[in-house]
Coordinates of C-alpha atoms in Angstrom, one line a residue:
M296 CA 0.0 0.0 0.0
P297 CA 1.4 3.4 -0.9
I298 CA 2.2 5.6 2.0
E299 CA -0.1 8.4 0.9
G300 CA -3.0 5.9 1.2
I301 CA -2.3 5.7 5.0
F302 CA -1.7 9.4 5.7
S303 CA -3.5 11.0 2.8
N304 CA -1.0 13.6 1.4
T305 CA 0.3 14.8 4.7
I306 CA 3.6 12.9 4.5
E307 CA 4.2 14.1 0.9
L308 CA 3.4 17.7 1.9
L309 CA 5.7 17.6 5.0
G310 CA 8.5 15.9 3.0
K311 CA 8.3 18.6 0.3
S312 CA 8.2 21.3 2.9
I313 CA 11.4 19.9 4.5
D314 CA 13.1 19.7 1.2
L315 CA 12.3 23.3 0.3
R316 CA 13.2 24.5 3.8
A317 CA 16.6 22.9 3.4
K318 CA 17.1 24.7 0.1
N319 CA 16.0 27.9 1.7
H320 CA 18.5 27.4 4.5
N321 CA 21.2 27.2 1.9
H322 CA 20.1 30.5 0.4
I323 CA 19.9 32.3 3.8
S324 CA 23.3 30.8 4.7
A325 CA 24.7 32.2 1.4
N326 CA 23.3 35.6 2.3
L327 CA 25.0 35.5 5.7
A328 CA 28.3 34.4 4.1
N329 CA 28.2 37.3 1.7
A330 CA 27.4 40.0 4.3
E331 CA 30.6 41.8 3.4
T332 CA 30.5 41.2 -0.4
P333 CA 30.1 44.4 -2.4
N334 CA 27.0 44.6 -4.5
Y335 CA 25.5 41.4 -3.1
I336 CA 21.7 41.2 -3.1
P337 CA 20.3 38.6 -0.7
A338 CA 17.8 36.1 -1.9
T339 CA 15.4 33.6 -0.4
L340 CA 13.3 30.7 -1.7
S341 CA 9.6 31.5 -1.8
F342 CA 7.5 28.4 -1.9
E343 CA 4.7 28.6 0.7
G344 CA 2.1 30.0 -1.7
E345 CA 3.0 27.6 -4.4
L346 CA 2.8 24.7 -1.9
R347 CA -0.6 25.9 -0.7
D348 CA -1.9 26.2 -4.3
A349 CA -0.7 22.8 -5.2
L350 CA -2.3 21.3 -2.1
K351 CA -5.6 23.0 -3.0
S352 CA -5.5 21.9 -6.6
N353 CA -4.6 18.4 -5.6
K354 CA -7.6 18.2 -3.3
S355 CA -10.1 19.7 -5.8
A356 CA -8.9 18.0 -9.0
N357 CA -8.4 14.4 -7.7
P358 CA -9.2 13.9 -4.1
G359 CA -6.9 11.2 -2.8
K360 CA -5.1 10.7 -6.1
K361 CA -1.9 12.0 -7.5
A362 CA -1.9 14.1 -10.6
V363 CA 0.7 11.9 -12.3
S364 CA 2.1 8.5 -11.3
H365 CA 5.7 9.2 -12.5
P366 CA 7.7 12.5 -12.2
R367 CA 8.6 12.4 -15.9
H368 CA 4.9 12.1 -17.0
I369 CA 3.3 15.2 -18.4
P370 CA 0.3 16.1 -16.2
L371 CA -3.1 16.6 -17.8
K372 CA -4.6 20.1 -18.1
G373 CA -5.6 21.4 -14.7
Q374 CA -3.3 19.0 -12.8
A375 CA 0.0 20.8 -13.3
N376 CA 0.4 22.0 -9.8
S377 CA 1.1 18.7 -7.9
L378 CA 3.0 18.8 -4.7
A379 CA 6.0 17.0 -6.4
S380 CA 6.3 19.8 -9.0
V381 CA 6.6 22.6 -6.5
E382 CA 10.2 23.9 -6.6
G383 CA 9.7 27.4 -5.2
R384 CA 11.2 30.5 -6.8
I385 CA 14.2 32.6 -5.8
V386 CA 13.2 36.1 -4.7
E387 CA 15.7 38.9 -4.0
T388 CA 15.1 40.4 -0.6
P389 CA 17.3 43.5 -0.2
A390 CA 17.4 45.3 3.1
P391 CA 15.8 48.7 3.2
G392 CA 19.1 50.4 3.6
I393 CA 21.7 49.4 1.1
G394 CA 25.3 50.1 2.1
R395 CA 27.8 52.3 0.3
D396 CA 29.4 49.2 -1.3
G397 CA 26.0 48.1 -2.7
N398 CA 25.6 45.2 -0.3
A399 CA 22.0 44.8 0.7
V400 CA 22.4 42.1 3.5
E401 CA 21.2 43.0 6.9
L402 CA 22.6 40.5 9.4
E403 CA 19.7 40.8 12.0
Q404 CA 17.1 40.3 9.3
E405 CA 18.9 37.2 7.8
M406 CA 19.5 35.7 11.3
G407 CA 15.7 36.1 11.9
K408 CA 14.9 34.4 8.7
L409 CA 17.3 31.6 9.5
A410 CA 15.8 31.0 12.9
A411 CA 12.2 31.1 11.5
N412 CA 13.1 28.6 8.7
Q413 CA 14.9 26.3 11.2
I414 CA 11.8 26.3 13.6
M415 CA 9.5 25.4 10.7
Y416 CA 11.9 22.7 9.5
N417 CA 12.1 21.2 13.0
A418 CA 8.3 21.3 13.4
S419 CA 7.8 19.5 10.1
V420 CA 10.3 16.8 11.1
Q421 CA 8.6 16.4 14.5
I422 CA 5.2 16.0 12.9
I423 CA 6.5 13.4 10.5
G424 CA 8.1 11.6 13.4
K425 CA 4.8 11.6 15.3
K426 CA 2.9 10.3 12.3
F427 CA 5.2 7.3 12.0
E428 CA 5.2 6.8 15.7
G429 CA 1.4 6.5 15.6
L430 CA 1.7 4.0 12.7
K431 CA 4.2 2.0 14.7
S432 CA 1.9 1.9 17.7
A433 CA -1.0 0.8 15.6
I434 CA 1.1 -2.0 14.0
K435 CA 2.2 -3.2 17.5
G436 CA -1.4 -2.9 18.7
Q437 CA -0.6 -0.6 21.6

């Protein structure tokens, strides 16, 4: 039995969220690493809206079914926004006050983004852990 049959699409959604948060972590880390680089414009990965839209379209188009059965298949019209296809988009997020050297990184802002991203990542990992813990308890009959 496929795992989405047990947890609906929760595991797929949380897994995708974890993947995208890990990518976003890399972007934020790059911003921090380039805090002294002249003319550097910070960027983040924006994916929450895309993920939300894919979840809505997945539910309304085919409740309980995936849009395509293989990642290389071309989805039918109206099914293009599956959770697996969400990649996010890179958005430049310059600080309001750009320095004399053209650097637009604000350390406090980037550290806040890093902390928020880490908290959401950890929450997703904990929820997945609880889901599998519940499944394990059900299998054992506890």
